[in-house]
Short mmCIF file of C-alpha atoms and ligand atoms in Angstrom, two decimals:
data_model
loop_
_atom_site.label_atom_id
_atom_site.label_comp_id
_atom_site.label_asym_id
_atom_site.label_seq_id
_atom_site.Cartn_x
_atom_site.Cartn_y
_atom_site.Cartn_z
CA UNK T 1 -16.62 -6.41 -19.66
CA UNK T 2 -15.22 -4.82 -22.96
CA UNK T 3 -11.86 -4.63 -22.24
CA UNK T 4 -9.48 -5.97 -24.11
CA UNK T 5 -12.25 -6.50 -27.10
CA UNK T 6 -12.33 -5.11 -30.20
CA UNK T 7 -15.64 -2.74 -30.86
CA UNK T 8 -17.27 -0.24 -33.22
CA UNK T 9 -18.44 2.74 -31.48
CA UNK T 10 -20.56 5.66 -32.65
CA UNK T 11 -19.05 8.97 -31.19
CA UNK T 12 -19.19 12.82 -31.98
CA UNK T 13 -21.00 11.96 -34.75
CA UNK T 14 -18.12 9.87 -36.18
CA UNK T 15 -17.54 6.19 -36.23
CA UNK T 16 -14.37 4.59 -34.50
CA UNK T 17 -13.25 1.29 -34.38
CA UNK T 18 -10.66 0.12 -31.88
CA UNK T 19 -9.10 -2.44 -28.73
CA UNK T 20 -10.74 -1.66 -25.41
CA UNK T 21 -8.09 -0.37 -22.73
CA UNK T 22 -8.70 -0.72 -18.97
CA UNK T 23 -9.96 2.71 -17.49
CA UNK T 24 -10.56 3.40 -14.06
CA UNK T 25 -12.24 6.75 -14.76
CA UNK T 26 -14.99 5.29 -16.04
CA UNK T 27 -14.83 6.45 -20.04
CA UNK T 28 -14.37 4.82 -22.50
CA UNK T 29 -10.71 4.32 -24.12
CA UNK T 30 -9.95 2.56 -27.49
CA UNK T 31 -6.75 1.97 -28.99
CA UNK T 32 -7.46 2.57 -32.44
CA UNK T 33 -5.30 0.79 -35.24
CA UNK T 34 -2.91 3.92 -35.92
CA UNK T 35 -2.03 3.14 -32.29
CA UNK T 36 -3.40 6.32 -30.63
CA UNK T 37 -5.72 5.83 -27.36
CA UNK T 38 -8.52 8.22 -27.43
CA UNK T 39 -11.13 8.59 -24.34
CA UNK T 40 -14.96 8.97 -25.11
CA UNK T 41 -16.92 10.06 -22.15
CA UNK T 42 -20.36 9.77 -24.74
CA UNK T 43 -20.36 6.80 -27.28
CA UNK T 44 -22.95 4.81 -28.68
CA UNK T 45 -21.70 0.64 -28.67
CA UNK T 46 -22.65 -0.32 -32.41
CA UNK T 47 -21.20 -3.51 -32.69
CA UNK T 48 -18.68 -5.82 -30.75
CA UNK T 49 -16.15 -7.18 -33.28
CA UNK T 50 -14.50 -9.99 -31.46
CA UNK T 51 -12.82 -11.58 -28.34
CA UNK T 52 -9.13 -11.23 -28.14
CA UNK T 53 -7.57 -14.90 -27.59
CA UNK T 54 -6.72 -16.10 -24.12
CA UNK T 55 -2.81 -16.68 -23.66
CA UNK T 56 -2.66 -20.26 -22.40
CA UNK T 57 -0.34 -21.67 -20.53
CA UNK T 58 1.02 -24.80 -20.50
CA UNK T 59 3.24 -25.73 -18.03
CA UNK T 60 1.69 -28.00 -15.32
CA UNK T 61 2.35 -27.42 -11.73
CA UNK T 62 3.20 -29.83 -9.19
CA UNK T 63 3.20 -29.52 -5.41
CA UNK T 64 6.50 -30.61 -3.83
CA UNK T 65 6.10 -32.34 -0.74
CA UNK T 66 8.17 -30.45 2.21
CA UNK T 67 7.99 -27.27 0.68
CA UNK T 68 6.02 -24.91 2.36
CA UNK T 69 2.48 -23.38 1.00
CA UNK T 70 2.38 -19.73 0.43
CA UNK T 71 -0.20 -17.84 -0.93
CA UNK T 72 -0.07 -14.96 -3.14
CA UNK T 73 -3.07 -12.67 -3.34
CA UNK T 74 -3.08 -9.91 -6.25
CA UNK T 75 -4.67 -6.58 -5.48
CA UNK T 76 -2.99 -5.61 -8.98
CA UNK T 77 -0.49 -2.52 -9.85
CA UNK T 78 2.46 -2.58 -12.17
CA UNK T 79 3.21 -5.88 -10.77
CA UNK T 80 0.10 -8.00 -12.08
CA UNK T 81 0.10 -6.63 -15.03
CA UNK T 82 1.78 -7.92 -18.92
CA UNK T 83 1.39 -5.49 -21.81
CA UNK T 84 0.09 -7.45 -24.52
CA UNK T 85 2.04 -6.09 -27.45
CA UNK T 86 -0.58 -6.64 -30.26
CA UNK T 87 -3.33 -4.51 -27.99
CA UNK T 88 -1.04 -2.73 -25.93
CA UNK T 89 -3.70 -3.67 -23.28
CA UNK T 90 -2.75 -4.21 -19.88
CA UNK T 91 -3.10 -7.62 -18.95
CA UNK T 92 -3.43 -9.96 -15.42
CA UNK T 93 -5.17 -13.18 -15.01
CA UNK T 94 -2.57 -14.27 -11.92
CA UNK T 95 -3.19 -17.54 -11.90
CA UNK T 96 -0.62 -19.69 -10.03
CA UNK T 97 0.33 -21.21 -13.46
CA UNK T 98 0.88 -17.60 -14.97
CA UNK T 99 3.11 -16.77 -12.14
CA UNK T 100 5.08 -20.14 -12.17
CA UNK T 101 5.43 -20.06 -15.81
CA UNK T 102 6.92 -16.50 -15.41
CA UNK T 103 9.01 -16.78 -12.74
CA UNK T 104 9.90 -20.65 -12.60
CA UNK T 105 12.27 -20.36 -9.56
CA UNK T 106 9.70 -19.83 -7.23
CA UNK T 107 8.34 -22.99 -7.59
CA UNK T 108 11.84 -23.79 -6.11
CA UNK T 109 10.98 -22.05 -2.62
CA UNK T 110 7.60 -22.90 -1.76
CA UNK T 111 3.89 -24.58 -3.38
CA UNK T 112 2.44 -21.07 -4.76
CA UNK T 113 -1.91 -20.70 -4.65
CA UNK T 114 -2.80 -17.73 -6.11
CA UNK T 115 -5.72 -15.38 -5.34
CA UNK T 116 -6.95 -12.67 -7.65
CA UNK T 117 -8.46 -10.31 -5.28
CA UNK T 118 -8.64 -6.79 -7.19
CA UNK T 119 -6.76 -5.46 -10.40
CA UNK T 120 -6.62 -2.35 -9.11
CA UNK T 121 -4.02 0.73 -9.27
CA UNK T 122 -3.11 1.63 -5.85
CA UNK T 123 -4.67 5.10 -5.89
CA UNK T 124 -8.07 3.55 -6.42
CA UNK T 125 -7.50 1.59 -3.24
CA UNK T 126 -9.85 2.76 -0.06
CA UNK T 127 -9.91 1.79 3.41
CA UNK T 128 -13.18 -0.35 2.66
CA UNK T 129 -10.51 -2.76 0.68
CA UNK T 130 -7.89 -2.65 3.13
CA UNK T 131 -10.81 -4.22 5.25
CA UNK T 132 -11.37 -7.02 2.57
CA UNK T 133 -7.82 -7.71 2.04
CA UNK T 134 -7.46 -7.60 5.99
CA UNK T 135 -9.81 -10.89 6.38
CA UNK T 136 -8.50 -12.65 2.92
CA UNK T 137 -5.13 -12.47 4.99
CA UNK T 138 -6.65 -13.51 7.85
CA UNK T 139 -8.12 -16.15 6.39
CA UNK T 140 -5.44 -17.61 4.36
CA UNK T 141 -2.88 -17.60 7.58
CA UNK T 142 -5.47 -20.25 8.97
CA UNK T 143 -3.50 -22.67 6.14
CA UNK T 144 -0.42 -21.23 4.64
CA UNK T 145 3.16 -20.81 5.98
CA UNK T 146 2.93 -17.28 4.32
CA UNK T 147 1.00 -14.29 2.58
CA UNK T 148 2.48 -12.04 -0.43
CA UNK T 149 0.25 -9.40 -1.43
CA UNK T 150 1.13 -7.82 -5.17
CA UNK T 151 0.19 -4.18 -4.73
CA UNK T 152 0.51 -1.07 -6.96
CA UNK T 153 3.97 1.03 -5.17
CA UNK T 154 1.43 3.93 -4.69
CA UNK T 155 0.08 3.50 -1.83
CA UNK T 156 1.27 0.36 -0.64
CA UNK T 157 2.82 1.97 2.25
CA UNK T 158 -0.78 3.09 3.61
CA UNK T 159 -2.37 -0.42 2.92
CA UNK T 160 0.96 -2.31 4.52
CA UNK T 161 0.17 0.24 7.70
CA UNK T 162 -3.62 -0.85 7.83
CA UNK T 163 -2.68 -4.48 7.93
CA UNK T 164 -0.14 -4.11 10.15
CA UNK T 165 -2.71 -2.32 12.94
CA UNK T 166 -5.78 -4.90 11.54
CA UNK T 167 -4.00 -8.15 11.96
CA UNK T 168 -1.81 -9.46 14.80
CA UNK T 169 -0.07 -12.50 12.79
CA UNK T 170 2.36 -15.34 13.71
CA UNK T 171 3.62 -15.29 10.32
CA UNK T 172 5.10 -13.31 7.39
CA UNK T 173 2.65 -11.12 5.58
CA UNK T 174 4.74 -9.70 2.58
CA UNK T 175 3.87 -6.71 0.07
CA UNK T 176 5.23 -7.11 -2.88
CA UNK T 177 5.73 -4.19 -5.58
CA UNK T 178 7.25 -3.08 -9.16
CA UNK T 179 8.58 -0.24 -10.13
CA UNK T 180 8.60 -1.49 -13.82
CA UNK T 181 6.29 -3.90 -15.64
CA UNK T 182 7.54 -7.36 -15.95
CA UNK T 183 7.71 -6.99 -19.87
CA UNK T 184 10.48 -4.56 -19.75
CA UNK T 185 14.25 -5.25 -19.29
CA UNK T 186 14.77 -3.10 -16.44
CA UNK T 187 11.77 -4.97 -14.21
CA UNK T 188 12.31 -5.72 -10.91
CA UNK T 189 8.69 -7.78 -10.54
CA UNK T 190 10.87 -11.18 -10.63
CA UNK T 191 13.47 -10.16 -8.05
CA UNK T 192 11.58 -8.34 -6.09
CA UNK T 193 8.84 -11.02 -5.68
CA UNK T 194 11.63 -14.46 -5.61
CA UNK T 195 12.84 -12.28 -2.43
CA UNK T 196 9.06 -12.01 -1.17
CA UNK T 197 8.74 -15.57 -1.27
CA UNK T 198 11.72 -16.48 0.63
CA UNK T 199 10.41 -13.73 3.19
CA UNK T 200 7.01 -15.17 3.07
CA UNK T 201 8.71 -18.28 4.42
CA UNK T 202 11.20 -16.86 6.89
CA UNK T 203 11.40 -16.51 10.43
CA UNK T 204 9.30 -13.20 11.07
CA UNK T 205 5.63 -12.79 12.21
CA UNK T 206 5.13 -9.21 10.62
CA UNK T 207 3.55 -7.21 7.83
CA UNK T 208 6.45 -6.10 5.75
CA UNK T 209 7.02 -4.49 2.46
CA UNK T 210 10.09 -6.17 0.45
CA UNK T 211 11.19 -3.73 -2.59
CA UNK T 212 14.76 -3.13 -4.09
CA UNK T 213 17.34 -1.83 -1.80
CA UNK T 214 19.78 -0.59 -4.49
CA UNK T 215 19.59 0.16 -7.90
CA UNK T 216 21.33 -2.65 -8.92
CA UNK T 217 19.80 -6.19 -8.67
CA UNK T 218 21.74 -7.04 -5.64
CA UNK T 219 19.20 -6.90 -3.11
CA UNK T 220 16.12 -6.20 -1.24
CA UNK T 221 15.00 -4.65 1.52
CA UNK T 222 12.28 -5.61 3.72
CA UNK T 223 10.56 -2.85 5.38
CA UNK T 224 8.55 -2.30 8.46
CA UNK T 225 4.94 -1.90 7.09
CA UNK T 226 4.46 0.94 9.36
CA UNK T 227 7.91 2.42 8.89
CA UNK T 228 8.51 2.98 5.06
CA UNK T 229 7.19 4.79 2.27
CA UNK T 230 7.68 5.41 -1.40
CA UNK T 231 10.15 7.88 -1.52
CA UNK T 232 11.02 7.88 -5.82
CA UNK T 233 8.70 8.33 -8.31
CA UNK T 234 10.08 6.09 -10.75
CA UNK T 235 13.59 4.63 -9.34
CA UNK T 236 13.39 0.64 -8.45
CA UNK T 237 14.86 1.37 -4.38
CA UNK T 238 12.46 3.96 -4.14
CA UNK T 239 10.75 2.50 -1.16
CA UNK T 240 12.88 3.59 2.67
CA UNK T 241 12.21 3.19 6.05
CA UNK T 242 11.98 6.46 7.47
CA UNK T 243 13.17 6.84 11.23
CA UNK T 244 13.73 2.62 11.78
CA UNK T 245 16.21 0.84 9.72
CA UNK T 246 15.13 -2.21 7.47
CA UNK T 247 14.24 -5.10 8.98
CA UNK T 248 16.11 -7.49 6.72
CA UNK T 249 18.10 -7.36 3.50
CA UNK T 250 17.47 -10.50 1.31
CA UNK T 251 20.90 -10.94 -1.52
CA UNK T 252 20.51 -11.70 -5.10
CA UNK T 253 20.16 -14.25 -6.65
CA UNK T 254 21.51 -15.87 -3.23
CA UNK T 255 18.25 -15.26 -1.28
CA UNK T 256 20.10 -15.09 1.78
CA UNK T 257 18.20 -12.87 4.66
CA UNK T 258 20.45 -10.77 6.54
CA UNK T 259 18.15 -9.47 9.36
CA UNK T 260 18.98 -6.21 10.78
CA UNK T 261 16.34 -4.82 13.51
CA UNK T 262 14.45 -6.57 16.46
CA UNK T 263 11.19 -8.14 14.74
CA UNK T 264 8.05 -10.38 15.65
CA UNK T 265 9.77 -14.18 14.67
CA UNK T 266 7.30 -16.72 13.57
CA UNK T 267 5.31 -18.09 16.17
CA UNK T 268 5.33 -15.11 18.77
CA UNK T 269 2.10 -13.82 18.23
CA UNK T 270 -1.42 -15.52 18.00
CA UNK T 271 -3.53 -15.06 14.97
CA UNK T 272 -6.10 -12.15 15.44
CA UNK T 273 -8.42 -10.01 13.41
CA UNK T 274 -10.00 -6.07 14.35
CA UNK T 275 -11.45 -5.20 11.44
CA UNK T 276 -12.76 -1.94 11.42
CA UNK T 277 -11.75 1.40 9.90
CA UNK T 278 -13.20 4.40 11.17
CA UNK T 279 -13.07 6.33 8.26
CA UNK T 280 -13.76 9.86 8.66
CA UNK T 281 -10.20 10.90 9.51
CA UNK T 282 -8.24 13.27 7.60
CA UNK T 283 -4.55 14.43 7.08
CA UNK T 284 -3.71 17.74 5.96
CA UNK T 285 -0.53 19.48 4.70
CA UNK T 286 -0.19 22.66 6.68
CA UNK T 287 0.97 25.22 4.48
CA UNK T 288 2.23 29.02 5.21
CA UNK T 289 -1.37 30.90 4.60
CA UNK T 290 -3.57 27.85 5.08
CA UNK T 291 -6.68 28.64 7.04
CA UNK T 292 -7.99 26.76 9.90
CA UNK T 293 -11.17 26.80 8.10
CA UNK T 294 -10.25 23.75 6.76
CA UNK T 295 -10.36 22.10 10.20
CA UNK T 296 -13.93 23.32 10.75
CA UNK T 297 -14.86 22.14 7.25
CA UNK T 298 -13.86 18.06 7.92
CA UNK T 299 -15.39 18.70 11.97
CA UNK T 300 -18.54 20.06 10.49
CA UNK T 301 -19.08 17.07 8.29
CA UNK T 302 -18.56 14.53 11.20
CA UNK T 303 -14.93 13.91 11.17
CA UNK T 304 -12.66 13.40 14.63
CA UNK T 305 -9.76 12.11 13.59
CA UNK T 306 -6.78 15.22 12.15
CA UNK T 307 -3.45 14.15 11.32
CA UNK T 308 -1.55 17.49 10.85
CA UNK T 309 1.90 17.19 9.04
CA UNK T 310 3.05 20.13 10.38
CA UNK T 311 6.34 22.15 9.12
CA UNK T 312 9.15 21.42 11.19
CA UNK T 313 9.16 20.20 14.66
CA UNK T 314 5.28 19.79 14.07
CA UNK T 315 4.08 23.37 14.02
CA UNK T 316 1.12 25.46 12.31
CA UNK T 317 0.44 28.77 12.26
CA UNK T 318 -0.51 30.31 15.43
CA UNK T 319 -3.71 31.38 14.07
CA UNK T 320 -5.13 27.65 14.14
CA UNK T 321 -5.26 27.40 18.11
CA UNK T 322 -8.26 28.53 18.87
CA UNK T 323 -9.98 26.52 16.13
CA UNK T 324 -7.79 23.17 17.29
CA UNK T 325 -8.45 23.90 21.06
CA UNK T 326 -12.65 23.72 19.68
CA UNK T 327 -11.97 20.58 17.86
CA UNK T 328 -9.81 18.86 20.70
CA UNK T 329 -13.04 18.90 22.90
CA UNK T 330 -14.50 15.81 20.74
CA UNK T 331 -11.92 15.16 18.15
CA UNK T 332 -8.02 13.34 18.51
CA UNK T 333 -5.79 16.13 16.81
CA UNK T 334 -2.18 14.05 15.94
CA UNK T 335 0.35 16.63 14.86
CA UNK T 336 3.24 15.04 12.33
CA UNK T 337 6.11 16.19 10.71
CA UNK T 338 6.39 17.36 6.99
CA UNK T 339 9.86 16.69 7.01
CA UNK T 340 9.09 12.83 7.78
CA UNK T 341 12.72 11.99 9.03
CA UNK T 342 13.13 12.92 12.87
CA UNK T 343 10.89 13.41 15.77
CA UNK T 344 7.45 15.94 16.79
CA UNK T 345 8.56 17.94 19.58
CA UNK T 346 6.15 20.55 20.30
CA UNK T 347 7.92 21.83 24.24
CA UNK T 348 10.96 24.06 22.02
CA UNK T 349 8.30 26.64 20.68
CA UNK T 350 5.86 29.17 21.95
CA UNK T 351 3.67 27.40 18.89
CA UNK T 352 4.38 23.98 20.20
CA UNK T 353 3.47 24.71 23.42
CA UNK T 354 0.07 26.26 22.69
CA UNK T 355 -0.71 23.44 20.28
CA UNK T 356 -0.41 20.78 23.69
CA UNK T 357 -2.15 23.16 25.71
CA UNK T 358 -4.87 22.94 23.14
CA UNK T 359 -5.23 19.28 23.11
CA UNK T 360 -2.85 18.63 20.11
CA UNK T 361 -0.94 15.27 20.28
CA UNK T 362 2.25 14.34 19.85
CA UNK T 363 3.01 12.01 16.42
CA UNK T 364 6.26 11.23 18.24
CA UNK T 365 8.43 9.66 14.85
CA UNK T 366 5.36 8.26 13.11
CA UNK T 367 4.60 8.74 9.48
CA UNK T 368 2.07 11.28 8.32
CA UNK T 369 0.33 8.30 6.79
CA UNK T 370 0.82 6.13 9.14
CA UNK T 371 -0.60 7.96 12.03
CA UNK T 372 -3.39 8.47 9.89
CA UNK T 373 -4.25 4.56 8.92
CA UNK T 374 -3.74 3.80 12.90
CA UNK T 375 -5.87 6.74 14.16
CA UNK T 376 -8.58 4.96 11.73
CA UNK T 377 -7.67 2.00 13.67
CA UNK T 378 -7.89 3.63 17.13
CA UNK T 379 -11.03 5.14 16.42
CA UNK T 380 -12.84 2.16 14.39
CA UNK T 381 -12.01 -0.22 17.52
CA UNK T 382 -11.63 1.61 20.85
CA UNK T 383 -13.44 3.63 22.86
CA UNK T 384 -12.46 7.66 22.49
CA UNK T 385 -10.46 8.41 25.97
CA UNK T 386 -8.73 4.56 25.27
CA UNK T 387 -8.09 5.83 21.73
CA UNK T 388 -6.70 8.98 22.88
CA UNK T 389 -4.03 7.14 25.05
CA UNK T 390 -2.76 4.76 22.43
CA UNK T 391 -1.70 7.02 19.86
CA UNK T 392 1.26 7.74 21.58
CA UNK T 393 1.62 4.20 22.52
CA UNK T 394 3.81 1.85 20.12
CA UNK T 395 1.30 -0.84 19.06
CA UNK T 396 3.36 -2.52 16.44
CA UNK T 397 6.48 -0.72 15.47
CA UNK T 398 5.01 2.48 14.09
CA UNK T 399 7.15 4.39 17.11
CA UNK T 400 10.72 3.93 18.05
CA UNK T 401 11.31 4.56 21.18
CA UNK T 402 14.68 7.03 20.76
CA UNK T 403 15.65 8.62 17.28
CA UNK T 404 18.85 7.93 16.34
CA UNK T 405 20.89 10.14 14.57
N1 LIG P 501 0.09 4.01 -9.90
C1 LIG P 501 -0.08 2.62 -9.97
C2 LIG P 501 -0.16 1.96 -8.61
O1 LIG P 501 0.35 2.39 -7.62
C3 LIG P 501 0.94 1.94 -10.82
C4 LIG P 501 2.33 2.05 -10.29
C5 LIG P 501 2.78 0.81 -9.58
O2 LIG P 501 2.18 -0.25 -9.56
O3 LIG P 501 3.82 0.91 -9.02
O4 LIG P 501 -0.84 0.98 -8.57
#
């Protein structure tokens, strides 16, 4: 591992000398000492220069008896990481200590292990991780009163949806994001975790996703993890739950939990694992001019699982039936709505009709993402025809049964 090391490199027929940076593309990237990062796909490693020095940390932490354990396992994202200012590498060891020492309160709430499982940005996650992080979960709710996952705000929505499907757990399983790094003033790592932890130790058996509710640092919200998604690029209460409301607000600095929906409470379901992902299933954004071709491309290469986020109601051009009434003969076809908020109803249209006469089901008020993670659920651990039946069924909160307007 080079990163965060200091190096000569031989490159373009020039020398450069430089920090390492992460890079998930592969390439090479060096901060050089004018401060500019530059990316070398070809380089020749001359000469390694030095090790950067490890940021200790002193503090020592003690358990406190009658306090509950909770673990925390990092899968990394804006959350794990600390810019180190004399690099401007981005840094995460996440060792218990490093998170106590940072946010000393939560050694106030509950006896923190911590659990470096990736360091990953949450567009590099894949269902093949949502898997591993499935049975580290699994395994950890054997001991502790509690799970917090810190996960990139990316896609945390899709891996908070495969958990939810994967594990059937009698208690809190919390996701935990930032929408700014912990280094800068306007973070909300420390609030939004403190009101993970008292979550993670809370009366609810769920997977849920606990992000700022406001702008302000005056609360959270925890989510359904099959009912929200990021719905801000950058704003810290970016993350909603579309079509359910919240399931609890958490105050701050209080940590009081206001819960506001019908939820799993601690204890009501046993402990249970399915851990496979069928992963050749695709969602696609119908567009005006988009050819059904696109249908027969994914069926020819084995796939038979199509979430459609369809415009409106949940339609697609009328051109696509014949191809969708092919592909219904092996496949599960789930049409959802583009507009996310609101309900598929494919009986008002001529379109709608001919897409259920095809074989087209029904996303009732599901996500487009989340009917996607559960029809790689359906698919990975039922049998088709069984499969077929429980996509309209409400396994865990993914469908309400009546939108309310
Ligand atoms: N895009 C990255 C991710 O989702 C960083 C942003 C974040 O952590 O919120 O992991």
């Amino acid at each position: 591992m080079l990163t965060g090391k200091r190096v000569r490199i031989r490159a373009k027929g020039k020398v450069f000398e430089g920090i390492v940076m992460p890079s998930f593309t592969g390439n090479l990237v060096l901060k050089l000492d004018n401060g500019y990062n530059v990316g070398f796909v070809e380089y020749e490693l001359i000469e390694v220069l030095g090790e950067l020095e490890k940021v200790e940390f002193k503090r020592e932490i003690l358990r406190k008896e009658g306090l509950p354990d909770v673990k925390i396992i990092s899968t990394g994202g804006t959350i794990a990481s600390k810019v180190d200012y004399r690099t401007g590498a981005v840094t995460s060891q996440f060792t218990a200590e490093e998170i106590i020492s940072e946010i000393p309160e939560l050694a106030e709430i509950c006896n923190v292990s911590a659990e470096l499982l990736y360091n990953i940005l949450s567009e590099n996650m894949k269902p093949a991780y949502w898997i591993e992080l499935a049975k580290r979960v699994y395994e950890s709710l054997k001991s502790y009163e509690g799970v917090i996952i810190t996960h990139g705000t990316d896609t945390m929505h899709f891996s908070a949806s495969a958990l939810s499907f994967m594990l059937s757990t009698p208690k809190p399983v919390v996701f935990v994001g930032a929408q700014r790094s912990s280094d800068r003033p306007s973070s909300d790592a420390t609030m939004n975790l403190l009101c993970s932890a008292k979550l993670s130790v809370s009366d609810v058996g769920e997977v849920l996703v606990c992000m700022h509710g406001s702008t302000s640092d005056d609360f959270c919200y925890a989510h359904r993890g099959v009912k929200v998604r990021k719905m801000h690029t950058s704003r810290r209460d970016a993350f909603q739950s579309i079509n359910a409301k919240p399931v609890a607000r958490i105050y701050y600095p209080s940590l009081e939990i206001d819960w506001l929906s019908s939820r799993f409470r601690r204890g009501e379901r046993e402990l249970e694992l399915k851990d496979r992902l069928e992963e050749k299933v695709v969602l696609i954004k119908f567009f005006p001019g988009l050819s059904a071709e696109i249908i027969d491309f994914f069926h020819s290469k084995g796939y038979h699982g199509f979430v459609i986020e369809g415009t409106g109601l949940g339609h697609v051009s009328t051109d696509w039936i014949e191809t969708l009434k092919r592909v219904c003969e092996d496949s599960i076809v789930v049409m959802t709505s583009q507009c996310l908020f609101g309900r598929v109803c494919d009986r008002v249209y001529d379109t709608g009709r001919d897409l259920l006469k095809a074989g087209v089901i029904e996303g009732e008020d599901m996500l487009p993402e989340t009917a996607l993670v559960k029809l790689m659920f359906l698919l990975g651990n039922y049998d088709f025809e069984t499969a077929k039946k429980l996509v309209k069924t409400n396994l865990v909160g993914e469908i309400e049964s009546r939108s309310v307007y």
